[in-house]
XYZ file of C-alpha atoms in Angstrom:
530
model
C 13.880 -9.061 16.580
C 15.026 -12.327 15.533
C 16.052 -12.899 11.935
C 14.244 -15.526 9.796
C 16.741 -18.435 9.081
C 16.262 -20.109 5.867
C 15.918 -23.977 6.445
C 18.504 -26.122 4.397
C 16.889 -29.021 2.375
C 19.175 -32.011 2.240
C 17.498 -33.173 -1.178
C 19.311 -36.444 -1.183
C 18.028 -37.380 2.064
C 14.440 -36.210 1.322
C 14.482 -37.915 -1.793
C 11.689 -40.426 -0.886
C 9.255 -37.780 0.264
C 9.662 -35.907 -2.926
C 9.295 -38.918 -5.152
C 6.213 -39.922 -3.377
C 4.442 -36.524 -3.595
C 5.798 -35.879 -6.903
C 4.051 -39.331 -8.096
C 0.855 -38.165 -6.260
C 0.419 -35.079 -7.924
C 1.488 -36.413 -11.290
C -1.310 -38.934 -10.447
C -3.777 -36.066 -10.198
C -2.674 -34.815 -13.780
C -3.235 -38.230 -15.401
C -6.664 -38.279 -13.881
C -7.191 -34.803 -15.426
C -5.869 -35.189 -18.856
C -5.652 -38.614 -19.532
C -8.312 -40.483 -21.671
C -10.378 -42.938 -19.312
C -9.190 -46.251 -20.969
C -5.635 -45.349 -20.435
C -5.727 -44.144 -16.770
C -5.771 -47.784 -14.959
C -2.498 -48.844 -16.446
C -0.937 -45.472 -16.228
C -2.034 -45.094 -12.630
C -1.066 -48.565 -11.673
C 2.358 -48.570 -13.284
C 3.223 -45.079 -12.214
C 2.405 -45.840 -8.510
C 4.705 -48.761 -8.653
C 7.756 -47.363 -10.153
C 7.241 -44.426 -8.036
C 7.125 -46.562 -4.679
C 10.003 -48.775 -6.083
C 12.097 -45.607 -6.838
C 11.421 -44.252 -3.309
C 12.366 -47.747 -1.713
C 15.737 -47.554 -3.844
C 16.359 -44.002 -2.484
C 15.945 -45.071 1.165
C 18.482 -48.006 0.843
C 21.056 -45.604 -0.811
C 20.363 -43.041 1.913
C 20.745 -45.714 4.358
C 24.097 -46.790 3.039
C 25.482 -43.563 3.333
C 24.056 -42.258 6.444
C 26.317 -40.321 8.639
C 27.179 -42.827 11.758
C 27.552 -41.138 15.396
C 29.335 -42.615 18.412
C 30.298 -46.164 16.919
C 26.890 -46.735 15.410
C 24.575 -45.672 18.217
C 22.894 -43.298 15.841
C 23.059 -42.401 12.351
C 21.540 -39.959 9.879
C 20.787 -36.291 9.951
C 18.495 -33.822 10.915
C 17.137 -31.658 8.047
C 14.458 -28.795 7.091
C 15.447 -26.810 10.102
C 15.586 -29.921 12.338
C 11.862 -30.604 11.586
C 12.602 -33.781 9.706
C 14.779 -36.333 11.148
C 16.105 -38.951 8.556
C 17.978 -41.155 10.871
C 17.969 -45.211 11.422
C 14.822 -45.659 12.698
C 13.060 -43.485 10.427
C 14.882 -45.260 7.329
C 13.994 -48.659 8.797
C 10.267 -47.414 9.021
C 10.134 -45.828 5.355
C 11.503 -48.887 3.959
C 8.754 -51.162 5.712
C 5.826 -48.579 4.714
C 7.023 -48.486 0.928
C 7.392 -52.393 0.710
C 3.946 -52.491 2.340
C 2.610 -49.753 -0.001
C 3.712 -51.780 -3.005
C 1.635 -54.759 -1.839
C -1.226 -52.375 -1.248
C -1.034 -51.103 -4.688
C -1.155 -54.876 -6.244
C -4.349 -55.408 -3.986
C -5.780 -51.969 -5.338
C -4.982 -53.157 -9.378
C -6.559 -56.482 -8.659
C -9.778 -56.752 -11.259
C -10.016 -60.587 -11.829
C -11.604 -61.213 -8.597
C -14.663 -58.752 -9.392
C -14.826 -60.169 -12.833
C -12.968 -57.394 -14.569
C -13.825 -54.682 -12.321
C -11.883 -53.445 -9.328
C -13.310 -53.360 -5.481
C -13.810 -49.551 -6.131
C -17.185 -48.001 -7.101
C -17.594 -46.779 -10.460
C -19.190 -43.469 -9.699
C -18.640 -42.666 -5.825
C -21.046 -39.624 -6.423
C -23.997 -41.844 -7.360
C -26.242 -42.595 -4.667
C -26.317 -46.262 -3.554
C -29.693 -48.051 -5.249
C -29.976 -45.281 -8.094
C -30.167 -45.680 -11.821
C -26.645 -43.570 -11.867
C -25.032 -46.147 -9.828
C -26.441 -49.096 -12.015
C -25.448 -47.255 -14.999
C -21.698 -46.631 -13.736
C -21.740 -50.416 -12.695
C -22.844 -51.834 -15.878
C -20.388 -49.524 -17.966
C -17.389 -50.752 -16.074
C -16.785 -47.262 -14.717
C -13.497 -47.627 -12.429
C -12.247 -44.678 -9.733
C -8.575 -44.834 -10.816
C -8.205 -41.645 -8.326
C -7.613 -44.430 -5.868
C -4.069 -44.509 -6.644
C -3.093 -40.744 -6.339
C -5.209 -40.671 -2.833
C -3.068 -43.999 -1.693
C 0.036 -42.125 -2.633
C -0.828 -38.883 -0.813
C -1.401 -41.230 2.349
C 1.827 -42.899 2.001
C 3.510 -39.176 1.548
C 1.682 -38.550 5.096
C 2.918 -42.072 6.528
C 6.572 -40.929 5.779
C 6.273 -37.797 7.162
C 4.719 -38.913 10.320
C 7.400 -41.025 11.954
C 10.034 -38.925 10.460
C 8.711 -35.448 12.173
C 10.985 -33.757 14.560
C 8.781 -31.120 15.764
C 4.916 -31.276 16.720
C 3.570 -28.944 13.945
C 5.197 -31.329 11.317
C 3.940 -34.385 13.029
C 0.310 -32.725 13.086
C 0.566 -32.369 9.307
C 1.837 -35.705 8.862
C -1.179 -37.069 10.754
C -3.521 -35.017 8.808
C -1.927 -36.035 5.193
C -2.246 -39.573 5.975
C -5.726 -39.426 7.389
C -7.639 -37.140 4.948
C -7.057 -39.702 1.697
C -7.954 -42.535 4.132
C -11.410 -41.358 5.033
C -12.102 -41.017 1.330
C -10.680 -44.376 0.256
C -12.794 -46.080 2.884
C -16.174 -44.777 1.333
C -15.596 -46.180 -2.206
C -16.636 -49.762 -2.135
C -17.933 -51.137 -5.089
C -20.488 -53.501 -3.291
C -22.181 -52.775 -0.012
C -22.001 -49.162 -0.572
C -23.765 -48.081 2.384
C -21.764 -49.860 4.626
C -18.738 -48.677 3.228
C -20.057 -44.763 3.421
C -20.955 -45.342 6.953
C -17.501 -46.597 7.857
C -16.100 -43.632 6.096
C -18.100 -41.210 7.840
C -17.643 -42.789 11.245
C -13.699 -42.852 10.493
C -13.816 -39.067 9.424
C -15.940 -37.870 12.461
C -13.857 -39.647 14.999
C -10.764 -39.024 13.205
C -11.524 -35.129 13.298
C -12.374 -35.334 16.999
C -9.062 -37.170 17.694
C -6.830 -34.483 15.638
C -8.682 -31.756 17.448
C -7.171 -33.479 20.823
C -3.801 -33.915 19.319
C -3.786 -30.089 18.385
C -5.221 -29.072 21.649
C -2.259 -31.105 22.968
C 0.357 -29.622 21.121
C -0.798 -25.942 22.210
C -0.250 -26.962 25.528
C 3.008 -28.652 25.297
C 4.307 -25.597 23.322
C 3.124 -23.256 26.034
C 4.853 -25.668 28.589
C 8.313 -25.669 26.640
C 8.325 -22.538 24.588
C 9.205 -24.575 21.340
C 7.675 -27.095 19.042
C 11.160 -29.120 18.593
C 11.592 -32.323 20.223
C 14.934 -31.585 21.514
C 13.914 -28.384 22.906
C 11.021 -30.075 24.837
C 12.926 -32.613 26.177
C 15.537 -30.251 27.380
C 12.400 -28.502 29.090
C 11.344 -31.385 30.651
C 14.612 -32.146 32.120
C 15.090 -28.633 33.472
C 11.366 -28.912 34.928
C 11.051 -25.454 32.972
C 7.556 -24.785 33.500
C 3.984 -25.661 35.074
C 4.146 -29.460 35.023
C 0.345 -29.680 34.897
C 0.412 -28.099 31.549
C 2.779 -30.796 30.285
C 0.971 -33.758 31.677
C -2.296 -32.639 30.320
C -0.659 -31.886 26.952
C 0.743 -35.446 26.843
C -2.424 -37.087 27.857
C -4.217 -34.939 24.722
C -1.581 -35.625 22.588
C -1.966 -39.441 23.364
C -5.659 -39.583 22.503
C -4.933 -38.386 18.914
C -2.171 -41.175 18.704
C -3.724 -43.950 20.509
C -6.799 -43.334 18.224
C -4.812 -43.861 15.085
C -3.313 -47.128 15.993
C -6.684 -48.172 17.539
C -5.702 -48.606 21.357
C -8.614 -48.968 23.841
C -10.434 -47.258 24.882
C -10.043 -45.254 21.519
C -10.589 -48.489 19.227
C -14.558 -48.135 18.332
C -13.969 -47.150 14.596
C -11.743 -50.005 13.789
C -14.290 -53.044 13.594
C -16.697 -50.992 11.702
C -14.111 -49.468 9.429
C -12.265 -52.584 8.808
C -15.720 -54.232 7.766
C -17.303 -51.398 5.726
C -13.860 -50.413 3.851
C -13.072 -52.057 0.568
C -11.074 -54.963 1.516
C -7.493 -53.696 -0.309
C -7.782 -50.385 1.502
C -8.484 -52.349 4.908
C -5.454 -54.617 4.502
C -3.308 -51.486 3.525
C -4.462 -49.266 6.014
C -4.468 -52.095 9.014
C -0.666 -52.655 7.907
C 0.648 -49.597 7.079
C -0.931 -46.957 9.182
C 0.022 -48.942 12.200
C 3.626 -48.810 11.269
C 3.656 -45.306 10.695
C 1.724 -44.133 13.882
C 3.695 -46.418 15.909
C 6.732 -44.910 14.691
C 5.477 -41.404 15.533
C 4.298 -42.600 19.085
C 8.207 -43.766 19.397
C 9.542 -40.737 18.334
C 7.206 -38.322 20.397
C 7.512 -40.416 23.765
C 11.351 -41.300 23.651
C 12.545 -38.090 22.212
C 10.616 -35.532 23.339
C 9.136 -36.768 26.690
C 11.823 -39.538 27.343
C 13.037 -37.757 30.309
C 9.584 -37.668 31.607
C 9.030 -41.276 31.091
C 7.961 -41.896 35.077
C 5.099 -39.512 34.207
C 3.490 -41.363 31.069
C 4.524 -44.887 31.430
C 1.575 -45.661 34.116
C -0.841 -44.421 31.609
C 0.822 -46.424 28.976
C 0.336 -49.690 31.610
C -3.251 -48.939 31.708
C -3.877 -48.403 27.829
C -1.499 -51.457 27.033
C -3.536 -53.944 29.322
C -6.868 -52.411 28.516
C -6.272 -52.656 24.763
C -5.123 -56.192 24.965
C -7.982 -57.674 26.987
C -10.662 -55.495 24.986
C -9.218 -56.774 21.696
C -8.638 -60.536 22.646
C -12.007 -60.688 24.686
C -14.243 -58.868 22.042
C -12.736 -60.847 19.265
C -14.252 -63.946 20.413
C -17.760 -62.769 19.930
C -17.210 -61.730 16.366
C -19.219 -63.698 13.782
C -17.633 -61.621 10.712
C -14.143 -62.560 9.678
C -13.052 -58.833 8.989
C -14.319 -57.608 12.448
C -12.574 -60.576 13.968
C -9.202 -59.631 12.523
C -10.000 -55.765 13.357
C -10.258 -56.742 17.050
C -7.117 -58.849 16.582
C -5.438 -55.787 15.267
C -6.879 -54.239 18.614
C -5.123 -56.951 20.710
C -1.762 -56.549 18.673
C -1.651 -52.861 19.411
C -1.505 -53.646 23.070
C 1.354 -56.057 22.461
C 3.353 -53.733 20.642
C 2.429 -50.925 23.198
C 4.007 -53.412 25.701
C 7.190 -53.216 23.780
C 7.074 -49.491 24.022
C 7.014 -49.689 27.721
C 10.483 -51.379 27.484
C 12.440 -48.113 27.476
C 15.596 -47.837 29.246
C 18.778 -46.149 29.401
C 21.243 -47.604 27.425
C 23.675 -48.014 30.463
C 21.102 -50.394 31.947
C 21.244 -52.559 28.688
C 23.217 -56.072 28.855
C 25.457 -56.482 26.393
C 23.723 -57.908 23.023
C 20.074 -57.129 24.876
C 17.463 -56.301 22.217
C 16.458 -52.587 22.874
C 12.777 -51.480 23.192
C 12.919 -49.727 19.676
C 14.501 -52.822 18.149
C 11.538 -55.297 19.444
C 8.927 -52.888 18.420
C 10.258 -52.392 14.871
C 10.591 -55.935 14.468
C 7.080 -56.547 15.679
C 5.832 -54.125 13.420
C 7.371 -55.745 10.383
C 5.896 -59.136 11.386
C 2.551 -57.837 12.255
C 2.541 -55.743 8.907
C 3.280 -58.803 6.354
C 0.802 -61.142 8.394
C -2.060 -58.863 8.545
C -1.689 -57.848 4.972
C -1.567 -61.319 3.645
C -4.663 -62.268 5.893
C -7.045 -59.390 4.552
C -5.437 -60.369 1.031
C -7.085 -63.795 1.252
C -10.355 -62.652 2.736
C -10.912 -61.062 -0.542
C -10.857 -64.179 -2.181
C -13.753 -66.108 -0.588
C -16.928 -64.939 -2.687
C -20.262 -65.722 -3.796
C -22.625 -64.157 -6.263
C -23.110 -60.825 -4.159
C -19.261 -60.370 -3.402
C -17.011 -61.175 -0.706
C -18.211 -63.523 2.126
C -17.125 -62.509 5.328
C -19.918 -64.154 7.634
C -17.637 -66.596 9.586
C -20.019 -69.670 9.248
C -20.091 -69.134 5.611
C -16.100 -70.032 5.913
C -17.014 -73.589 7.150
C -15.777 -76.414 4.950
C -13.258 -73.761 3.182
C -10.245 -76.501 3.917
C -12.149 -78.946 1.490
C -13.053 -76.360 -1.177
C -9.556 -74.789 -1.391
C -6.883 -76.347 1.000
C -4.185 -73.803 -0.143
C -6.026 -71.122 0.391
C -7.540 -72.348 3.972
C -4.061 -73.350 4.779
C -2.006 -70.131 4.178
C -5.142 -68.177 5.810
C -4.467 -70.826 9.178
C -0.569 -70.107 8.920
C -1.312 -66.372 9.090
C -3.670 -66.801 12.056
C -1.064 -69.062 13.696
C 1.548 -66.210 13.192
C -1.004 -63.763 14.710
C -1.420 -66.221 17.738
C 2.361 -66.251 18.402
C 2.990 -69.933 17.385
C 6.732 -71.133 17.190
C 8.349 -71.302 13.652
C 6.073 -68.048 12.899
C 7.276 -64.397 12.909
C 4.841 -63.676 15.480
C 6.217 -66.083 18.019
C 9.793 -63.866 17.578
C 7.876 -60.649 17.920
C 5.979 -61.350 20.990
C 9.151 -62.993 22.537
C 11.006 -59.559 21.691
C 8.394 -57.185 23.013
C 7.938 -59.178 26.216
C 11.749 -59.639 27.030
C 11.929 -55.728 26.859
C 9.148 -55.020 28.930
C 10.151 -57.603 31.567
C 13.706 -56.278 31.741
C 12.191 -52.649 32.143
C 9.945 -54.039 35.198
C 6.813 -54.154 33.373
C 5.926 -57.696 34.437
C 2.482 -57.263 35.111
C 1.647 -56.087 31.988
C 3.525 -58.965 30.381
C 1.502 -61.517 32.398
C -1.610 -59.719 31.200
C -0.235 -60.045 27.442
C 0.241 -63.739 27.891
C -3.382 -64.104 29.307
C -4.543 -61.971 26.085
C -2.162 -64.254 23.905
C -3.869 -67.365 25.207
C -7.506 -65.852 24.545
C -6.693 -64.764 21.303
C -5.321 -68.328 20.608
C -8.499 -69.745 21.220
C -10.132 -67.336 18.630
C -7.524 -68.353 15.927
C -8.039 -72.013 16.389
C -11.920 -71.392 16.338
C -11.481 -70.070 12.778
C -9.347 -72.846 11.854
C -11.981 -75.292 13.272
C -14.812 -73.932 11.197
C -12.564 -73.897 7.954
C -11.475 -77.578 8.289
C -14.054 -79.443 10.704
C -17.622 -77.737 10.402
C -19.774 -78.637 8.065
C -20.242 -76.221 5.127
C -23.800 -74.558 4.640
C -25.400 -75.307 1.487
C -22.944 -75.730 -1.570
C -20.169 -74.214 1.028
C -17.700 -71.401 0.190
C -16.323 -70.246 -3.202
C -12.794 -69.162 -3.715
C -12.124 -67.139 -6.423
C -8.490 -67.792 -7.550
C -6.667 -64.367 -7.993
C -4.572 -62.964 -10.591
C -0.773 -62.679 -10.096
C -1.157 -59.075 -8.523
C -3.283 -60.586 -5.347
C -1.134 -63.895 -5.474
C 2.091 -62.005 -5.108
C 0.983 -60.074 -2.209
C -0.365 -63.259 -0.425
C 3.010 -65.173 -1.397
C 5.159 -62.201 0.193
C 3.066 -61.962 3.286
C 3.291 -65.926 3.775
C 7.154 -65.725 2.947
C 8.213 -63.223 5.138
C 6.061 -64.385 7.898
C 7.736 -67.794 7.438
C 11.540 -66.542 7.028
C 11.066 -64.274 10.286
C 9.888 -67.270 12.377
C 12.894 -69.241 11.140
C 15.623 -66.861 10.558
C 14.851 -63.563 12.646
C 18.539 -62.547 13.087
C 18.782 -60.451 9.880
C 15.782 -58.366 10.274
C 16.526 -57.915 14.323
C 20.142 -57.158 13.300
C 18.939 -54.152 10.678
C 16.765 -52.675 13.179
C 19.535 -52.968 15.738
C 21.728 -51.428 13.040
C 19.269 -48.252 12.797
C 20.582 -47.243 16.089
C 18.787 -44.810 17.972
C 16.638 -41.596 17.478
C 18.460 -38.629 16.870
C 17.579 -35.226 18.745
């Protein structure tokens, strides 16, 4: 009988996880015991301080991380090898925490709604009932959204750092469940919001089931949950290869669902449209970063030795995702749905970078690695999409947000600054030079070409041209189309939303002009630890 070996907890290296989970639990305590009038301020300050402290901890851990093979990798394996606090993990943790800080600022915005937040006053009240009207007129607010956000961030930190299948599944569920709830808490258009939450929950539950079934099959093949052991079993062809291939396919369904890759993207436009806009912004940016971190670790570390088996599948998914996202985006008449299909197309572009995996010996001196390119693209995408959705919340009428594209006609005359910044984000998504999107696309296309995936790159360029037409159509509507009626109204935000938009615009511009420091930082992160 094997004796149980107690796992060693490296408290310093795991400090960001402890801080974020502790703040989430403390937020629940505040909801239970603090007077209602004090909860909003207490929750916002607690969330901002907690995320800032976790970010400082990430920087300190990265500074002192143990280095291997002259910088080829850095970090440690902790908790019995189930959590990998290595260079890519630290990069992703830092990116997720910065995006989450901006997300908290959007959650805390009250000026746009005339003194109330974007979240329902009482989620348990049925839409259209007297109870809902009373909750709305009395100014009630769901401050529970801040602990929910912190629990989601906790799952996002676990997901890309998981070094075994069971821990990865736990991270997937911990990040998903709070998001299901947050999507259904919109103050206005309650039925649409609840429909979005239900669709996201049901489809997410099915995708988690696929993922878990795949975990069982891969465990049956390798006899271990640990990624290094799985990789060793794959290298030695230890078991029934059909079991492995079916397991990889089923796990891919769960992961592709989370990033919104076709044909598992159907939830994306409905959820992005129905969820409160601050939740959409946070979810679109941070969830994609965490999920792609998990995809990179799973396919590069656990299944890297069998990449000839999964790369053809990834080719098909990447091509389908880019074309579906770009083509269907053209047909959209709602700005949030348009950005949702744009997000699907960007998922395909990032998958193009994932296909660029090569052996270290095949890389030319100074050549960007696939991991480096994908990490950089995730940063460019995260800040651009966060800023774009933050601006969507500014265009309003008496009924709340206006997301119909024809109602944005004439926005350039009504508010040149808001229209100009939104156009800048759209140009970045299109990959126009001097924006971060251009450098990001150049990086992922380059590594895919170097790895021989030129057909995918050709489709990616075609999809980029199609998407550019879409973004230009939106810019044309804002600047050259005649407004309907009195035209769109822009509500100028408080310093909270303005800071988020300014951060997104500044990062998008800086990464387009000076991409070197972030690319170097992604390169300094090194490779995954096994």
